[in-house]
Structures are given as structure tokens and as C-alpha cells.
């Protein structure tokens, strides 16, 4: 491919794909140097190249590593889909398909993003009116016959000695201690914050923390309203003995 800035910008995915793995293999300082050298060579800004890499990483996570001839997938469109998916992940595949097939423009995505932001704010206000997570967790587990509320002792996750084994941005929020030295860790995807650019990373961290929890606790109770589908997919991939340790609580509960 020609290294002219205009050609690269129009065919950004094909250009940036060979650079993604070398970039990921570097440390933070080396990544900065790598981007700076690339920027000087192709006469595109550091920020533009980082946007290309982030968008390519996002598309790869959705199974897209190349685009068929004639298909356009502007970086700005990918970024807006990622921001919508941070609040409504169930829509991400259809949105990408609609963009690729020309049924959805960047301007239309901007409108969908505004609606998504308003809907998320409404859900957040409703969540604040709900009973505390501690009570919801005890109620959900008691209803499933996992515990008796009178026997449960609550502790914050930070009070446990092994908190350092978990990714910090998506760490569990609560530990329930039971008789016979049994422990249940509670996770809630609504406690996860961050920018749209960090959506893919935080989703992976949240899922990894579930796996860590199955190794360190008797059971993992997961409240999943944002990543319910992703957690379900992870559970189906688990070995049966691990799967039995995970209690998935849906958004309707």
C-alpha cells in the first residue's frame, strides 16, 4: 500500500493491522517511540495512529480483521460503536454490520450515542434507588438456597489478602463469609467505570476476574447487566467443575 497520508486514512485497517502485534508487544515507553517513528514516516499524527490501533483492536475482538472490497468502516464510526457498546454491548455486532453495509452513517451513530447516554443516565438513577448491592446479593443467594442470611458475614473485597491477584479496574466489590470457612465473592459490572476506549480492555478484565474468583473462592456471584451475554459465553466455555462455582444474576433480578 502507498504510504501517502490520504491513502492510509482511507484504508486505515489494512495499513495498521501489521503494526498491532508489534505495538502490543512493547512496553509503554517503547510504544510511544514506535508510534512517534511511524508518525514521522507516514506524516500522520501520533493521536491518529493510536486511534487506528485502538479501533483495529476493537474490531479484532469482534472477529473483524479485514474488510471486503468496497466496504467502508471509518475510524470515527468504530469509536462511536465502541462508546455505545460500553453501555449497550448487545448492540455492537448489529451496529458494526449496519455501518459496513452502508445502512448507518457517522451522523446517525452520533444520534444513537446521545440516546444511549441518556438511557444509561436513566438506568444509573434507577440503580441508585435500588437496595444496596449487599442486600441484593444476600437475597439472590438465599433465594437460590446457597446461604441463610443470618449466617452470612459481609466484608469488603479490599479487606481480603488476595485482592492483588485481580485486575484492579474491574475488581469484585464484596465478600460474603459463611460457616465452615466458605467464601463467596460478589462482582457487579455496573460498578465498572471508564471511557469508551477502555471498554474492550475492561470487559476482558472483568471476565478474567471471574476466572480468578473461581480459583480463590468457593463461589462467584456475578451481577451482570452490561456483560450478561459475555459472562454466559464464558461460563459455557468453562470446565463443568468451574462453571458450577459461578452464579450469574441477570439484569431483571
mmCIF file of C-alpha atoms in Angstrom:
data_model
loop_
_atom_site.group_PDB
_atom_site.id
_atom_site.type_symbol
_atom_site.label_atom_id
_atom_site.label_comp_id
_atom_site.label_asym_id
_atom_site.label_seq_id
_atom_site.Cartn_x
_atom_site.Cartn_y
_atom_site.Cartn_z
ATOM 1 C CA UNK A 1 0.000 0.000 0.000
ATOM 2 C CA UNK A 2 1.156 3.542 -0.755
ATOM 3 C CA UNK A 3 2.260 5.357 2.404
ATOM 4 C CA UNK A 4 0.571 8.625 1.428
ATOM 5 C CA UNK A 5 -1.461 10.019 4.355
ATOM 6 C CA UNK A 6 -4.667 10.185 2.328
ATOM 7 C CA UNK A 7 -4.420 6.573 1.147
ATOM 8 C CA UNK A 8 -3.619 5.350 4.647
ATOM 9 C CA UNK A 9 -6.542 7.271 6.151
ATOM 10 C CA UNK A 10 -8.987 5.757 3.650
ATOM 11 C CA UNK A 11 -7.622 2.204 4.050
ATOM 12 C CA UNK A 12 -6.559 2.519 7.669
ATOM 13 C CA UNK A 13 -7.361 -1.037 8.789
ATOM 14 C CA UNK A 14 -5.292 -2.748 6.090
ATOM 15 C CA UNK A 15 -2.408 -0.388 6.862
ATOM 16 C CA UNK A 16 -2.424 -0.598 10.656
ATOM 17 C CA UNK A 17 -3.053 -4.352 11.084
ATOM 18 C CA UNK A 18 0.633 -5.364 10.630
ATOM 19 C CA UNK A 19 1.578 -2.845 13.318
ATOM 20 C CA UNK A 20 -0.882 -4.018 16.003
ATOM 21 C CA UNK A 21 1.067 -7.059 17.262
ATOM 22 C CA UNK A 22 4.471 -5.298 17.383
ATOM 23 C CA UNK A 23 2.813 -2.394 19.215
ATOM 24 C CA UNK A 24 1.119 -4.698 21.756
ATOM 25 C CA UNK A 25 4.401 -6.488 22.473
ATOM 26 C CA UNK A 26 6.113 -3.274 23.624
ATOM 27 C CA UNK A 27 6.129 -1.540 26.983
ATOM 28 C CA UNK A 28 4.549 1.880 27.444
ATOM 29 C CA UNK A 29 7.655 3.944 26.711
ATOM 30 C CA UNK A 30 8.617 1.804 23.718
ATOM 31 C CA UNK A 31 5.090 2.082 22.358
ATOM 32 C CA UNK A 32 5.399 5.853 22.422
ATOM 33 C CA UNK A 33 8.669 5.648 20.459
ATOM 34 C CA UNK A 34 7.174 3.186 17.994
ATOM 35 C CA UNK A 35 4.232 5.480 17.267
ATOM 36 C CA UNK A 36 6.492 8.531 17.010
ATOM 37 C CA UNK A 37 8.681 6.839 14.371
ATOM 38 C CA UNK A 38 5.648 5.636 12.451
ATOM 39 C CA UNK A 39 4.128 9.105 12.595
ATOM 40 C CA UNK A 40 7.255 10.674 11.168
ATOM 41 C CA UNK A 41 7.361 8.140 8.343
ATOM 42 C CA UNK A 42 3.745 8.368 7.207
ATOM 43 C CA UNK A 43 3.078 12.022 8.166
ATOM 44 C CA UNK A 44 0.034 11.254 10.322
ATOM 45 C CA UNK A 45 -0.242 12.428 13.918
ATOM 46 C CA UNK A 46 0.555 10.194 16.896
ATOM 47 C CA UNK A 47 -3.040 10.520 18.047
ATOM 48 C CA UNK A 48 -4.411 9.423 14.666
ATOM 49 C CA UNK A 49 -2.221 6.313 14.642
ATOM 50 C CA UNK A 50 -3.237 5.425 18.199
ATOM 51 C CA UNK A 51 -6.879 5.771 17.170
ATOM 52 C CA UNK A 52 -6.198 3.410 14.260
ATOM 53 C CA UNK A 53 -4.651 0.818 16.589
ATOM 54 C CA UNK A 54 -7.419 1.072 19.193
ATOM 55 C CA UNK A 55 -10.102 0.735 16.516
ATOM 56 C CA UNK A 56 -8.299 -2.238 14.949
ATOM 57 C CA UNK A 57 -8.061 -3.929 18.350
ATOM 58 C CA UNK A 58 -11.754 -3.351 18.926
ATOM 59 C CA UNK A 59 -12.698 -4.800 15.531
ATOM 60 C CA UNK A 60 -10.446 -7.814 16.078
ATOM 61 C CA UNK A 61 -12.223 -8.546 19.356
ATOM 62 C CA UNK A 62 -15.438 -8.655 17.311
ATOM 63 C CA UNK A 63 -13.910 -11.020 14.756
ATOM 64 C CA UNK A 64 -13.103 -8.408 12.093
ATOM 65 C CA UNK A 65 -9.504 -8.328 10.856
ATOM 66 C CA UNK A 66 -10.075 -7.210 7.272
ATOM 67 C CA UNK A 67 -12.790 -5.535 5.257
ATOM 68 C CA UNK A 68 -14.193 -6.878 1.979
ATOM 69 C CA UNK A 69 -13.588 -4.794 -1.121
ATOM 70 C CA UNK A 70 -15.856 -1.768 -1.231
ATOM 71 C CA UNK A 71 -16.755 -1.894 2.474
ATOM 72 C CA UNK A 72 -16.091 1.267 4.454
ATOM 73 C CA UNK A 73 -15.590 1.285 8.201
ATOM 74 C CA UNK A 74 -14.456 4.785 9.236
ATOM 75 C CA UNK A 75 -12.450 5.021 12.435
ATOM 76 C CA UNK A 76 -14.910 7.564 13.837
ATOM 77 C CA UNK A 77 -17.743 5.088 13.279
ATOM 78 C CA UNK A 78 -15.873 2.321 15.123
ATOM 79 C CA UNK A 79 -15.199 4.693 18.008
ATOM 80 C CA UNK A 80 -18.876 5.633 18.294
ATOM 81 C CA UNK A 81 -19.941 1.991 18.160
ATOM 82 C CA UNK A 82 -17.467 1.278 20.974
ATOM 83 C CA UNK A 83 -18.922 4.102 23.062
ATOM 84 C CA UNK A 84 -22.469 2.828 22.526
ATOM 85 C CA UNK A 85 -21.335 -0.736 23.264
ATOM 86 C CA UNK A 86 -19.845 0.406 26.560
ATOM 87 C CA UNK A 87 -23.451 0.923 27.696
ATOM 88 C CA UNK A 88 -25.361 -1.419 25.373
ATOM 89 C CA UNK A 89 -22.986 -4.261 24.420
ATOM 90 C CA UNK A 90 -25.767 -6.366 22.926
ATOM 91 C CA UNK A 91 -25.994 -3.876 20.020
ATOM 92 C CA UNK A 92 -22.362 -3.820 18.977
ATOM 93 C CA UNK A 93 -22.415 -6.580 16.338
ATOM 94 C CA UNK A 94 -25.513 -5.243 14.589
ATOM 95 C CA UNK A 95 -24.177 -1.676 14.628
ATOM 96 C CA UNK A 96 -20.905 -2.762 13.010
ATOM 97 C CA UNK A 97 -22.839 -4.733 10.400
ATOM 98 C CA UNK A 98 -25.052 -1.745 9.624
ATOM 99 C CA UNK A 99 -22.017 0.532 9.237
ATOM 100 C CA UNK A 100 -20.241 -1.972 6.968
ATOM 101 C CA UNK A 101 -23.324 -2.340 4.766
ATOM 102 C CA UNK A 102 -23.840 1.410 4.497
ATOM 103 C CA UNK A 103 -27.112 1.497 6.433
ATOM 104 C CA UNK A 104 -25.734 3.641 9.244
ATOM 105 C CA UNK A 105 -23.767 6.884 8.949
ATOM 106 C CA UNK A 106 -21.464 8.577 11.428
ATOM 107 C CA UNK A 107 -24.075 11.304 11.955
ATOM 108 C CA UNK A 108 -26.737 8.692 12.720
ATOM 109 C CA UNK A 109 -24.344 6.981 15.131
ATOM 110 C CA UNK A 110 -23.887 10.307 16.890
ATOM 111 C CA UNK A 111 -27.659 10.442 17.461
ATOM 112 C CA UNK A 112 -27.707 6.849 18.732
ATOM 113 C CA UNK A 113 -24.864 7.668 21.090
ATOM 114 C CA UNK A 114 -26.814 10.584 22.567
ATOM 115 C CA UNK A 115 -29.815 8.311 23.134
ATOM 116 C CA UNK A 116 -27.571 5.657 24.666
ATOM 117 C CA UNK A 117 -26.028 8.208 27.034
ATOM 118 C CA UNK A 118 -29.445 9.419 28.168
ATOM 119 C CA UNK A 119 -30.667 5.842 28.670
ATOM 120 C CA UNK A 120 -27.555 4.998 30.694
ATOM 121 C CA UNK A 121 -28.083 8.037 32.920
ATOM 122 C CA UNK A 122 -31.686 6.961 33.486
ATOM 123 C CA UNK A 123 -30.588 3.421 34.412
ATOM 124 C CA UNK A 124 -27.965 4.824 36.773
ATOM 125 C CA UNK A 125 -30.557 6.970 38.554
ATOM 126 C CA UNK A 126 -32.790 3.911 38.886
ATOM 127 C CA UNK A 127 -29.876 1.871 40.238
ATOM 128 C CA UNK A 128 -29.275 4.430 42.976
ATOM 129 C CA UNK A 129 -32.867 3.917 44.112
ATOM 130 C CA UNK A 130 -32.362 0.146 44.398
ATOM 131 C CA UNK A 131 -31.489 -1.548 47.653
ATOM 132 C CA UNK A 132 -27.726 -1.808 48.299
ATOM 133 C CA UNK A 133 -25.751 -4.495 46.491
ATOM 134 C CA UNK A 134 -25.127 -6.290 49.782
ATOM 135 C CA UNK A 135 -28.843 -6.837 50.297
ATOM 136 C CA UNK A 136 -29.467 -7.750 46.670
ATOM 137 C CA UNK A 137 -26.649 -10.314 46.784
ATOM 138 C CA UNK A 138 -27.904 -11.881 50.011
ATOM 139 C CA UNK A 139 -31.452 -12.027 48.661
ATOM 140 C CA UNK A 140 -30.386 -13.593 45.351
ATOM 141 C CA UNK A 141 -28.196 -16.204 47.027
ATOM 142 C CA UNK A 142 -30.763 -17.022 49.691
ATOM 143 C CA UNK A 143 -33.430 -17.485 47.013
ATOM 144 C CA UNK A 144 -31.145 -19.993 45.306
ATOM 145 C CA UNK A 145 -30.560 -21.898 48.545
ATOM 146 C CA UNK A 146 -26.868 -21.014 48.608
ATOM 147 C CA UNK A 147 -26.918 -19.443 52.085
ATOM 148 C CA UNK A 148 -29.003 -18.418 55.042
ATOM 149 C CA UNK A 149 -28.867 -14.682 55.513
ATOM 150 C CA UNK A 150 -28.474 -14.969 59.295
ATOM 151 C CA UNK A 151 -25.233 -16.935 58.843
ATOM 152 C CA UNK A 152 -23.603 -14.514 56.403
ATOM 153 C CA UNK A 153 -20.878 -12.051 57.360
ATOM 154 C CA UNK A 154 -20.016 -9.265 54.924
ATOM 155 C CA UNK A 155 -16.568 -7.903 54.168
ATOM 156 C CA UNK A 156 -15.233 -5.513 51.552
ATOM 157 C CA UNK A 157 -13.054 -7.048 48.892
ATOM 158 C CA UNK A 158 -10.144 -4.814 49.880
ATOM 159 C CA UNK A 159 -10.106 -6.456 53.315
ATOM 160 C CA UNK A 160 -9.069 -9.793 51.813
ATOM 161 C CA UNK A 161 -5.409 -10.740 51.479
ATOM 162 C CA UNK A 162 -5.552 -11.813 47.852
ATOM 163 C CA UNK A 163 -7.039 -8.701 46.231
ATOM 164 C CA UNK A 164 -3.761 -8.202 44.331
ATOM 165 C CA UNK A 165 -4.487 -11.263 42.182
ATOM 166 C CA UNK A 166 -7.353 -9.433 40.459
ATOM 167 C CA UNK A 167 -7.312 -6.731 37.791
ATOM 168 C CA UNK A 168 -7.971 -3.601 39.806
ATOM 169 C CA UNK A 169 -10.319 -1.665 37.499
ATOM 170 C CA UNK A 170 -12.917 -4.446 37.455
ATOM 171 C CA UNK A 171 -12.292 -5.957 40.864
ATOM 172 C CA UNK A 172 -15.049 -7.613 42.932
ATOM 173 C CA UNK A 173 -16.955 -5.397 45.337
ATOM 174 C CA UNK A 174 -17.998 -7.663 48.187
ATOM 175 C CA UNK A 175 -17.081 -10.867 50.006
ATOM 176 C CA UNK A 176 -19.610 -12.982 51.899
ATOM 177 C CA UNK A 177 -18.154 -15.241 54.580
ATOM 178 C CA UNK A 178 -20.104 -18.321 55.632
ATOM 179 C CA UNK A 179 -19.723 -21.121 58.218
ATOM 180 C CA UNK A 180 -17.113 -23.858 57.588
ATOM 181 C CA UNK A 181 -14.740 -21.267 56.120
ATOM 182 C CA UNK A 182 -16.761 -20.854 52.941
ATOM 183 C CA UNK A 183 -16.444 -17.618 50.989
ATOM 184 C CA UNK A 184 -18.420 -16.086 48.146
ATOM 185 C CA UNK A 185 -17.083 -13.146 46.158
ATOM 186 C CA UNK A 186 -19.575 -10.772 44.543
ATOM 187 C CA UNK A 187 -18.957 -8.913 41.278
ATOM 188 C CA UNK A 188 -21.114 -6.225 39.659
ATOM 189 C CA UNK A 189 -20.440 -4.950 36.149
ATOM 190 C CA UNK A 190 -22.286 -1.701 36.883
ATOM 191 C CA UNK A 191 -19.517 -0.757 39.306
ATOM 192 C CA UNK A 192 -17.090 -0.647 36.395
ATOM 193 C CA UNK A 193 -16.315 2.796 35.017
ATOM 194 C CA UNK A 194 -14.064 4.171 32.336
ATOM 195 C CA UNK A 195 -14.032 5.584 28.850
ATOM 196 C CA UNK A 196 -15.270 4.018 25.652
ATOM 197 C CA UNK A 197 -11.674 3.408 24.611
ATOM 198 C CA UNK A 198 -11.235 1.134 27.636
ATOM 199 C CA UNK A 199 -14.436 -0.872 27.013
ATOM 200 C CA UNK A 200 -12.707 -3.840 25.382
ATOM 201 C CA UNK A 201 -9.942 -3.982 27.995
ATOM 202 C CA UNK A 202 -12.314 -3.737 30.931
ATOM 203 C CA UNK A 203 -14.612 -6.406 29.526
ATOM 204 C CA UNK A 204 -11.635 -8.779 29.294
ATOM 205 C CA UNK A 205 -10.507 -7.856 32.810
ATOM 206 C CA UNK A 206 -13.994 -8.461 34.215
ATOM 207 C CA UNK A 207 -14.118 -11.912 32.642
ATOM 208 C CA UNK A 208 -10.600 -12.725 33.835
ATOM 209 C CA UNK A 209 -11.567 -11.706 37.358
ATOM 210 C CA UNK A 210 -14.423 -14.206 37.252
ATOM 211 C CA UNK A 211 -11.886 -16.905 36.411
ATOM 212 C CA UNK A 212 -9.616 -15.738 39.236
ATOM 213 C CA UNK A 213 -12.569 -15.803 41.616
ATOM 214 C CA UNK A 214 -13.350 -19.441 40.805
ATOM 215 C CA UNK A 215 -9.827 -20.359 41.879
ATOM 216 C CA UNK A 216 -9.767 -18.363 45.113
ATOM 217 C CA UNK A 217 -13.351 -18.573 46.377
ATOM 218 C CA UNK A 218 -15.947 -21.270 46.854
ATOM 219 C CA UNK A 219 -18.350 -19.414 44.590
ATOM 220 C CA UNK A 220 -18.502 -16.263 42.466
ATOM 221 C CA UNK A 221 -21.772 -14.334 42.343
ATOM 222 C CA UNK A 222 -21.856 -12.134 39.237
ATOM 223 C CA UNK A 223 -24.404 -9.351 38.766
ATOM 224 C CA UNK A 224 -24.247 -8.736 35.023
ATOM 225 C CA UNK A 225 -26.488 -6.222 33.319
ATOM 226 C CA UNK A 226 -23.940 -4.859 30.822
ATOM 227 C CA UNK A 227 -21.932 -8.005 30.083
ATOM 228 C CA UNK A 228 -24.568 -10.667 30.790
ATOM 229 C CA UNK A 229 -24.169 -12.233 27.335
ATOM 230 C CA UNK A 230 -20.373 -12.250 27.622
ATOM 231 C CA UNK A 231 -20.416 -13.870 31.066
ATOM 232 C CA UNK A 232 -22.835 -16.516 29.804
ATOM 233 C CA UNK A 233 -20.494 -17.270 26.896
ATOM 234 C CA UNK A 234 -17.547 -17.566 29.288
ATOM 235 C CA UNK A 235 -19.490 -19.952 31.528
ATOM 236 C CA UNK A 236 -20.333 -22.196 28.592
ATOM 237 C CA UNK A 237 -16.616 -22.420 27.798
ATOM 238 C CA UNK A 238 -15.647 -23.333 31.389
ATOM 239 C CA UNK A 239 -14.954 -26.820 32.651
ATOM 240 C CA UNK A 240 -18.052 -28.133 34.486
ATOM 241 C CA UNK A 241 -16.429 -28.029 37.927
ATOM 242 C CA UNK A 242 -15.596 -24.342 37.444
ATOM 243 C CA UNK A 243 -18.963 -23.482 35.894
ATOM 244 C CA UNK A 244 -20.769 -24.788 38.979
ATOM 245 C CA UNK A 245 -18.964 -22.190 41.089
ATOM 246 C CA UNK A 246 -20.375 -19.216 39.164
ATOM 247 C CA UNK A 247 -23.801 -17.799 39.988
ATOM 248 C CA UNK A 248 -24.953 -15.443 37.244
ATOM 249 C CA UNK A 249 -27.604 -12.892 38.233
ATOM 250 C CA UNK A 250 -29.299 -11.160 35.313
ATOM 251 C CA UNK A 251 -30.385 -7.548 34.957
ATOM 252 C CA UNK A 252 -34.024 -8.415 35.646
ATOM 253 C CA UNK A 253 -33.265 -9.817 39.126
#
